[in-house]
mmCIF file of C-alpha atoms in Angstrom:
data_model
loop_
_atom_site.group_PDB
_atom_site.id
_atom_site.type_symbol
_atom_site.label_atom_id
_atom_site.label_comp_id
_atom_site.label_asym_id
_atom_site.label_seq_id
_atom_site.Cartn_x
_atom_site.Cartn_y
_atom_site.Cartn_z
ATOM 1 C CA UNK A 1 0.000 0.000 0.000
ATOM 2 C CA UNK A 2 2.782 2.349 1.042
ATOM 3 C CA UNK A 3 4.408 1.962 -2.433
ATOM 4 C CA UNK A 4 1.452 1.850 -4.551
ATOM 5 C CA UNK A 5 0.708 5.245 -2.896
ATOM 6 C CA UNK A 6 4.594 6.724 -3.043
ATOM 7 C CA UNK A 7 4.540 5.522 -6.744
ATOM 8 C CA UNK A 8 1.006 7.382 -7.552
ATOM 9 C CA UNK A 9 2.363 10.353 -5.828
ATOM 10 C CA UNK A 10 5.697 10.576 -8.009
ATOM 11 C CA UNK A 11 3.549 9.708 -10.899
ATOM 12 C CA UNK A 12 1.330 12.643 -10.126
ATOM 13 C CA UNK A 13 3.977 14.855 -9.884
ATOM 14 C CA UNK A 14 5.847 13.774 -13.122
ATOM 15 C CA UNK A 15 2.834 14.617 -14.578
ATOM 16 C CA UNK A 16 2.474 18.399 -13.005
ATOM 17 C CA UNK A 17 6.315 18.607 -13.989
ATOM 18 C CA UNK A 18 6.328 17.640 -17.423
ATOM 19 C CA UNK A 19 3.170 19.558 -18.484
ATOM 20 C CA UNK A 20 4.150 22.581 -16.251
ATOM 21 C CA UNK A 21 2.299 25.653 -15.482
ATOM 22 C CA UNK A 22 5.968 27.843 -15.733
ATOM 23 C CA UNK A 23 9.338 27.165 -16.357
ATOM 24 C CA UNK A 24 12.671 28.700 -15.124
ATOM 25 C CA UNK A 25 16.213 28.255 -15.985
ATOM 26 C CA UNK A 26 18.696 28.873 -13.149
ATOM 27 C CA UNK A 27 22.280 30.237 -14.398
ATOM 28 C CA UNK A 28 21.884 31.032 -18.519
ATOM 29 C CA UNK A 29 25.301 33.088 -19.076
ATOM 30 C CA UNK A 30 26.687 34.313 -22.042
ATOM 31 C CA UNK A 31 29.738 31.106 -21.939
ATOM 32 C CA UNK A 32 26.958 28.911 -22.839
ATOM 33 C CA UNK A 33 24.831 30.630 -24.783
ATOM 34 C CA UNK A 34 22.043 30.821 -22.649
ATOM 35 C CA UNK A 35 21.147 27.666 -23.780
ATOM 36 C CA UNK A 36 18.400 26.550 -21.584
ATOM 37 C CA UNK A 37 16.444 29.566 -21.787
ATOM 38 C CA UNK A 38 16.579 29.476 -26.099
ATOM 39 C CA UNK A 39 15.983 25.383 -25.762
ATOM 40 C CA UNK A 40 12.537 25.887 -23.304
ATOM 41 C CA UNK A 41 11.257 29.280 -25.274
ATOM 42 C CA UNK A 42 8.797 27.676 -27.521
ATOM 43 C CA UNK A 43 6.944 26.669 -24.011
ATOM 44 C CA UNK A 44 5.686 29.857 -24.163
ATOM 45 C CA UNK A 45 4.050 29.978 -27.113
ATOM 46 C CA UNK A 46 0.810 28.231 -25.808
ATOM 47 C CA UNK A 47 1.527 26.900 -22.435
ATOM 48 C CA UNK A 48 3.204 29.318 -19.669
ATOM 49 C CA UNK A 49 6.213 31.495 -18.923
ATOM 50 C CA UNK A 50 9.848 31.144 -19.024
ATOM 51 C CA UNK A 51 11.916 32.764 -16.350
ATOM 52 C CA UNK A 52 15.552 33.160 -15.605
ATOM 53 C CA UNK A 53 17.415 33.023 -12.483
ATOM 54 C CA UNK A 54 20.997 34.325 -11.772
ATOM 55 C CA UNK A 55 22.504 36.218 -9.113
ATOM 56 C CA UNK A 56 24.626 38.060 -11.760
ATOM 57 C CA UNK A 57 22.630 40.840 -12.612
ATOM 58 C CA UNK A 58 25.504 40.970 -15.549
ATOM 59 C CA UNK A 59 23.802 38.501 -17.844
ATOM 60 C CA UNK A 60 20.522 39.704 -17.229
ATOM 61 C CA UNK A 61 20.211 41.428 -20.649
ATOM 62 C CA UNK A 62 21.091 38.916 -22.743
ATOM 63 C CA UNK A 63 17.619 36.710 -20.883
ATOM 64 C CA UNK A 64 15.656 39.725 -21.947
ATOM 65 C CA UNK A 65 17.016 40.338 -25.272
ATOM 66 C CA UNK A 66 14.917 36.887 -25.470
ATOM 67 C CA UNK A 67 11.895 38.306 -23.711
ATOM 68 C CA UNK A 68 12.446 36.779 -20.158
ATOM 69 C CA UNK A 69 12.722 38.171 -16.859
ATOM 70 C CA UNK A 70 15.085 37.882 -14.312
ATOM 71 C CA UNK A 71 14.956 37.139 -10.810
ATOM 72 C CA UNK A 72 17.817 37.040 -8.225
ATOM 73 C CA UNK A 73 16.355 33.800 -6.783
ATOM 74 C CA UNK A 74 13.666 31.232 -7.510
ATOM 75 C CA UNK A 75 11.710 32.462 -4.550
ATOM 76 C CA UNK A 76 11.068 36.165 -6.175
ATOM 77 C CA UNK A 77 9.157 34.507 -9.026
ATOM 78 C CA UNK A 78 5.666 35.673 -7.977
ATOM 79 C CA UNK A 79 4.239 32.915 -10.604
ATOM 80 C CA UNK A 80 3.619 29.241 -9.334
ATOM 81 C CA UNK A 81 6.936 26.953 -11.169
ATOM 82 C CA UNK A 82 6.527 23.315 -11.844
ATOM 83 C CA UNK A 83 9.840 22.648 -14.334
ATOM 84 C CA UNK A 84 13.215 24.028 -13.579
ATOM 85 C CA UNK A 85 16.463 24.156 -15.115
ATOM 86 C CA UNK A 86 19.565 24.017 -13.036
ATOM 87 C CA UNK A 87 22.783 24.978 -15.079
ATOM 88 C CA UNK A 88 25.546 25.946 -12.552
ATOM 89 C CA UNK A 89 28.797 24.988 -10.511
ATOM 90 C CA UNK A 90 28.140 21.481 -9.047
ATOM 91 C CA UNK A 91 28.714 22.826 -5.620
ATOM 92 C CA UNK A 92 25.964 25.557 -5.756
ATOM 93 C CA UNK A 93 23.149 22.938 -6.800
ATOM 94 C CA UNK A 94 21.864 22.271 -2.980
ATOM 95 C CA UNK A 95 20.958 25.237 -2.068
ATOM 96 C CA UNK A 96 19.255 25.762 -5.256
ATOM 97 C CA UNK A 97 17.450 22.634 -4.653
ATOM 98 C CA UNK A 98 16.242 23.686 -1.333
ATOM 99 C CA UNK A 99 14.593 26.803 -2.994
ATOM 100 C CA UNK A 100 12.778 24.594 -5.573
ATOM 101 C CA UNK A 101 11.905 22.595 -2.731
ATOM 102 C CA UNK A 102 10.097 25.850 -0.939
ATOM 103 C CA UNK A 103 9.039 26.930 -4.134
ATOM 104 C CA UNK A 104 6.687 23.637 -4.732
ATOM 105 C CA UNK A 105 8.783 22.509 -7.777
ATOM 106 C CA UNK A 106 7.752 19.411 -9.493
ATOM 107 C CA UNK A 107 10.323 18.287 -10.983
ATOM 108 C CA UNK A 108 14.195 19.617 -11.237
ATOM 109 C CA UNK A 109 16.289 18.916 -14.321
ATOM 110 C CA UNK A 110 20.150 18.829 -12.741
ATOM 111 C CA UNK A 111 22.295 19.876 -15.647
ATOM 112 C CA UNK A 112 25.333 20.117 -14.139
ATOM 113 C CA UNK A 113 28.030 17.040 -13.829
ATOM 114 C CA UNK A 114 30.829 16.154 -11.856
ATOM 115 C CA UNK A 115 28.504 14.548 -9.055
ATOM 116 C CA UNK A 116 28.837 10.719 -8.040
ATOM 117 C CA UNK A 117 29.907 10.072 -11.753
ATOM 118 C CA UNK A 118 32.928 11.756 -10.826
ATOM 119 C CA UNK A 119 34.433 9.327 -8.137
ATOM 120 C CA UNK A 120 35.972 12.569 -6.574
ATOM 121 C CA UNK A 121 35.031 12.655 -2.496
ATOM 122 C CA UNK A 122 33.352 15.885 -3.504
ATOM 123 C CA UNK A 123 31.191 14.445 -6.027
ATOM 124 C CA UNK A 124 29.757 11.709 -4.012
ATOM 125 C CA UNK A 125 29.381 14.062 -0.594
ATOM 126 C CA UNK A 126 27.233 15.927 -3.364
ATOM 127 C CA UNK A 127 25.436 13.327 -4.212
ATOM 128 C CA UNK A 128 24.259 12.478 -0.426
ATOM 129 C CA UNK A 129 23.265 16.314 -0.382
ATOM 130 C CA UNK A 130 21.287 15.784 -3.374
ATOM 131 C CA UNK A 131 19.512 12.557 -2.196
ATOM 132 C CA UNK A 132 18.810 13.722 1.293
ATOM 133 C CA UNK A 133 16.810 16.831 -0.007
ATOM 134 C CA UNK A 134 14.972 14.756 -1.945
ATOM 135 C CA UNK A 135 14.040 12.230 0.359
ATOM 136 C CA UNK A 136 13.226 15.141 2.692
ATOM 137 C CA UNK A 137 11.333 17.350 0.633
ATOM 138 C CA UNK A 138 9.812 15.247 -2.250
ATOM 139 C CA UNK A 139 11.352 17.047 -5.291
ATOM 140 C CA UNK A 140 12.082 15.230 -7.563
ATOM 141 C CA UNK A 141 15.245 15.393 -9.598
ATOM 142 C CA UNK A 142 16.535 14.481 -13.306
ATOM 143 C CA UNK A 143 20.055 13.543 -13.800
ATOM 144 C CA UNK A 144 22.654 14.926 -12.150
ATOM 145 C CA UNK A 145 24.791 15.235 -15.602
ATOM 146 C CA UNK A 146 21.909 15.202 -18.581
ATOM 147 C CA UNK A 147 19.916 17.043 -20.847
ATOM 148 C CA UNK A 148 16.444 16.958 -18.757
ATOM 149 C CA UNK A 149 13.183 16.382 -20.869
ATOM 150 C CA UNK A 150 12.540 17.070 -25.121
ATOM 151 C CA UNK A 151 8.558 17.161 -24.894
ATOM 152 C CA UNK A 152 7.735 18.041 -28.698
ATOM 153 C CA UNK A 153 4.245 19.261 -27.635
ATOM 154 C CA UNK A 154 4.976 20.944 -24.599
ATOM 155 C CA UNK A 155 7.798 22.652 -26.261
ATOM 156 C CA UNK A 156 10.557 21.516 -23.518
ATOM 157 C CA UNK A 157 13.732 20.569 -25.454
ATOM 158 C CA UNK A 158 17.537 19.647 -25.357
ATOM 159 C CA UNK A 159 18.340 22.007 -27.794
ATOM 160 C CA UNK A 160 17.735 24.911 -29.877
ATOM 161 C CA UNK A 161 17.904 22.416 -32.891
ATOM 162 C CA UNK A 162 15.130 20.036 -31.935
ATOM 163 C CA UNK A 163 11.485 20.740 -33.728
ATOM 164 C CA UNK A 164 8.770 21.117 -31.601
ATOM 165 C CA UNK A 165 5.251 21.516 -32.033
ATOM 166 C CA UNK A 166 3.670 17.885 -33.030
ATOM 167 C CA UNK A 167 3.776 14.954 -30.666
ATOM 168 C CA UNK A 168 4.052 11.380 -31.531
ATOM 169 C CA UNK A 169 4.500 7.959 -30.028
ATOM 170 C CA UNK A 170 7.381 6.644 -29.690
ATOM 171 C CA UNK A 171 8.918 7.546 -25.849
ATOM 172 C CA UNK A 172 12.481 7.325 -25.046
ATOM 173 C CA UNK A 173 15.148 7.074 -22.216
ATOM 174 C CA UNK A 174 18.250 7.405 -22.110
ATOM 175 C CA UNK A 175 21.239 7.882 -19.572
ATOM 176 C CA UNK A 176 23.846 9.318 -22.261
ATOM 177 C CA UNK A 177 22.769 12.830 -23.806
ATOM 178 C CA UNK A 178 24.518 12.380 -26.951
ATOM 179 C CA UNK A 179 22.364 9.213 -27.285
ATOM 180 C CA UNK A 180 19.242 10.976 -26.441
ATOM 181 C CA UNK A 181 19.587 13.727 -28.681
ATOM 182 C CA UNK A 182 20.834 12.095 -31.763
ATOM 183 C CA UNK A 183 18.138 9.514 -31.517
ATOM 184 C CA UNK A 184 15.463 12.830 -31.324
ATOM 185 C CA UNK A 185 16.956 13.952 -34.364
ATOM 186 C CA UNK A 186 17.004 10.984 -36.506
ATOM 187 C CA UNK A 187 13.563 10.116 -35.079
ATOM 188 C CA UNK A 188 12.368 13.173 -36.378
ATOM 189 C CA UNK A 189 14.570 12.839 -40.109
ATOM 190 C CA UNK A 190 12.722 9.764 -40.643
ATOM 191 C CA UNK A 191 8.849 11.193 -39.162
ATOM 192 C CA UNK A 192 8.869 9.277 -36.067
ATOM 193 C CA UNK A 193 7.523 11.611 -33.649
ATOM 194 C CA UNK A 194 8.072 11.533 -30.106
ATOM 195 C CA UNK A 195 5.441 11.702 -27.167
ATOM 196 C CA UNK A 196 8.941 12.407 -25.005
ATOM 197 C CA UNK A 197 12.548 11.745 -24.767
ATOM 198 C CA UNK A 198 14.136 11.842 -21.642
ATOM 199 C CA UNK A 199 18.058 12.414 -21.111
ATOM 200 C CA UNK A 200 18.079 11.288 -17.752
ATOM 201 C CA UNK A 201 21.942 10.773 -16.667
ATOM 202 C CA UNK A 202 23.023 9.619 -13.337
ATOM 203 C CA UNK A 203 19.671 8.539 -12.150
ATOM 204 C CA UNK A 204 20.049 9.437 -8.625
ATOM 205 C CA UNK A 205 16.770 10.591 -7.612
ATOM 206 C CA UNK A 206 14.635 9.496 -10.486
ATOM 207 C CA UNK A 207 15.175 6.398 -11.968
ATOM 208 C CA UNK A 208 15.061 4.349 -14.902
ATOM 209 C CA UNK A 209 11.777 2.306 -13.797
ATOM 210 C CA UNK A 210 10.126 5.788 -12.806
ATOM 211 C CA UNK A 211 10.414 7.195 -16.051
ATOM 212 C CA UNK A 212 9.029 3.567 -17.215
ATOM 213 C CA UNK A 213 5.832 3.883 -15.096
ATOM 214 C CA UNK A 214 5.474 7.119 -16.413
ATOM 215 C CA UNK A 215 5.737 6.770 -19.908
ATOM 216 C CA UNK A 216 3.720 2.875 -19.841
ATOM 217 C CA UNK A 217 0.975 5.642 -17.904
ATOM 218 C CA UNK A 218 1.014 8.235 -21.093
ATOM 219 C CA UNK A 219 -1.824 8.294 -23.028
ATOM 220 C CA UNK A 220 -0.086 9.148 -25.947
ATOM 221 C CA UNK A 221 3.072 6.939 -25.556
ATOM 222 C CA UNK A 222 2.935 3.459 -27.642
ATOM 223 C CA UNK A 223 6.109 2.392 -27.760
ATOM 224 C CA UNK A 224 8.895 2.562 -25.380
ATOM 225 C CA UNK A 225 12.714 2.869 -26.460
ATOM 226 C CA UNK A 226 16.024 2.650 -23.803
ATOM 227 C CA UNK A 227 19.617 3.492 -24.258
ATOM 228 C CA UNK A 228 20.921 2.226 -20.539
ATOM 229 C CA UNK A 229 24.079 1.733 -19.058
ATOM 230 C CA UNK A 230 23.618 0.878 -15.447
ATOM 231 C CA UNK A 231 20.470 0.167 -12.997
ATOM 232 C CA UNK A 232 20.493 1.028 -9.460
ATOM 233 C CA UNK A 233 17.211 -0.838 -8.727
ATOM 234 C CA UNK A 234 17.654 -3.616 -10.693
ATOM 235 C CA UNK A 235 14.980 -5.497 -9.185
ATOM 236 C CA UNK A 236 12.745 -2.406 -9.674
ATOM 237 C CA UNK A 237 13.922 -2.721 -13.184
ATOM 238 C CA UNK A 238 12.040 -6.054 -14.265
ATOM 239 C CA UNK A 239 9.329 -5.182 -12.298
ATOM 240 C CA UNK A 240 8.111 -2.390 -14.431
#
């Protein structure tokens, strides 16, 4: 009973995270383009906003030469978030967690690397920070180390290059982000559309059998594709 419900209330709020209300991206900067906040900006074409987050009020303009505002922290935006983007030093993602935790967040996509994947003492003492505000709080987490969610529909993507706009069937997960976006791609060179593809790296929070439920739970999901290269529930695994 105790799982059924946990798993119903992850399920639920996989659900609230991938079809979000509003989006922000914590750290775009000019070194990378401000990737996230060009990769999530068809999301507000017909769903919600896009905010950014950064404590440098130096690459503010270059979020509002795209049309977003900027916040010094997650907790000004006065608008309810349910997706967020976390693209900083590895060392800074905690607290940043704890404010998407006190924000209500949904659903976290973790960005930056160099956590347990690592095998530096730092890394893994990261990863225990990571995991204990999850199990504390709830929030759930994708990655660390990956590329987060490329929901055509939604208009949530990898990359600047991915098309958005039509959904399809085919659902995919993958722990390498080079797999996950050149499988998008080709997917879409050959008119395979795709309900959602899922970059989901380390797996420390979220797991390869969550994103399973999910996606065996999507209406519009038919067939399920994997690129994996490790299970840390592999019992959990062959149960899905």
């Amino acid at each position: 009973m105790v799982n059924d419900l946990k798993k119903s209330e992850t399920l639920a709020r996989m659900e609230r995270g991938f079809h979000p209300r509003n989006v922000a991206v914590i750290g775009a900067a000019r070194h990378n383009d401000f990737r996230w906040i060009k990769a999530h900006l068809p999301f507000e074409q017909n769903h919600g906003k896009v905010y950014h987050v950064n404590i440098d009020e130096n690459e503010w303009p270059g979020a509002e030469a795209l049309g977003v505002k900027n916040f010094h922290t997650l907790l000004e935006v006065p608008d309810p978030i349910d997706y967020v983007c976390i693209s900083v030093p590895r060392q800074v993602v905690p607290r940043l967690l704890e404010d998407c935790a006190k924000k209500n967040v949904a659903i976290v996509h973790v960005y930056a690397a160099g956590f347990g994947e690592s095998g530096e003492e730092e890394g893994i003492r990261l990863d225990h920070a990571v995991s204990g505000i999850a199990g504390r709080t709830g929030l759930l987490i994708i990655g660390p180390n990956c590329l987060g969610v490329y929901d055509p529909a939604v208009g949530l993507r990898h990359g600047e290059a991915e098309p958005y706009g039509e959904s399809g069937h085919f659902g995919y997960i993958s722990q390498s982000g080079s797999m996950s976006t050149g499988l998008a791609m080709e997917a879409n060179a050959y008119d395979i559309k795709m309900s959602k593809c899922i970059s989901m790296g380390n797996g420390l929070v979220l797991d390869v059998p969550d994103y399973i439920d999910y996606l065996a739970d999507d209406a519009n999901t038919k067939v399920i594709g994997m690129y994996i290269e490790g299970l840390r529930s592999p019992q959990r695994f062959f149960q899905s």
